[in-house]
Steps between C-alpha positions, in 0.01 A plus 500: 500500500523548876222703659565642847219668692544682830184536710461815708246634744515866601841524332651210700608189308366186669565234237601406152458239229742399230391279211638374173837446338711766334586311182826692475694180432452125521431336834811493716654797318231762554670772706181705530313205658799422720524859622130526574496162675797592719341831604161342576637207700733731691210735580290210636791363704579848634137566597492169688842548664525871578141592590238384745224555245275212411529423130317266270705384203421264218759389248404276210728333248309652210657841559258649751580648839262688729583664832273687741577651838215449744416787730702816541811522282811570708758757389743211441260323264422825323872555438551144374207534259635834378835331440332225295310763303823689431675184378215398270466852360875509427470171309209654309708810420788284375307238298168666418138398487557215256622299801359655817229744605445647844159626615367661815143444616330701770255278687192663648366413845 
């Protein structure tokens, strides 16, 4: 199962992590994994290309990605992270929690 977590502080999303594999189908045919991967990679590329925010990203072959925006989150980054959240939640709505879960964590100062 894929587990996506969005990290928020004072209601503003500043990062996310995505771990695991959906297990919807065999490797190379898993449309849930492919959809999630495409959304996550596009979000990282968009954050790097369309914002001036400083981001830290870590992608590992074992199905783990972590992204954090350092400092103040720009409106552009906030919109891109909301778009990623929307996409992942729509995959969840379509395929259910056997394959993907989406969580939101409020981080205290």
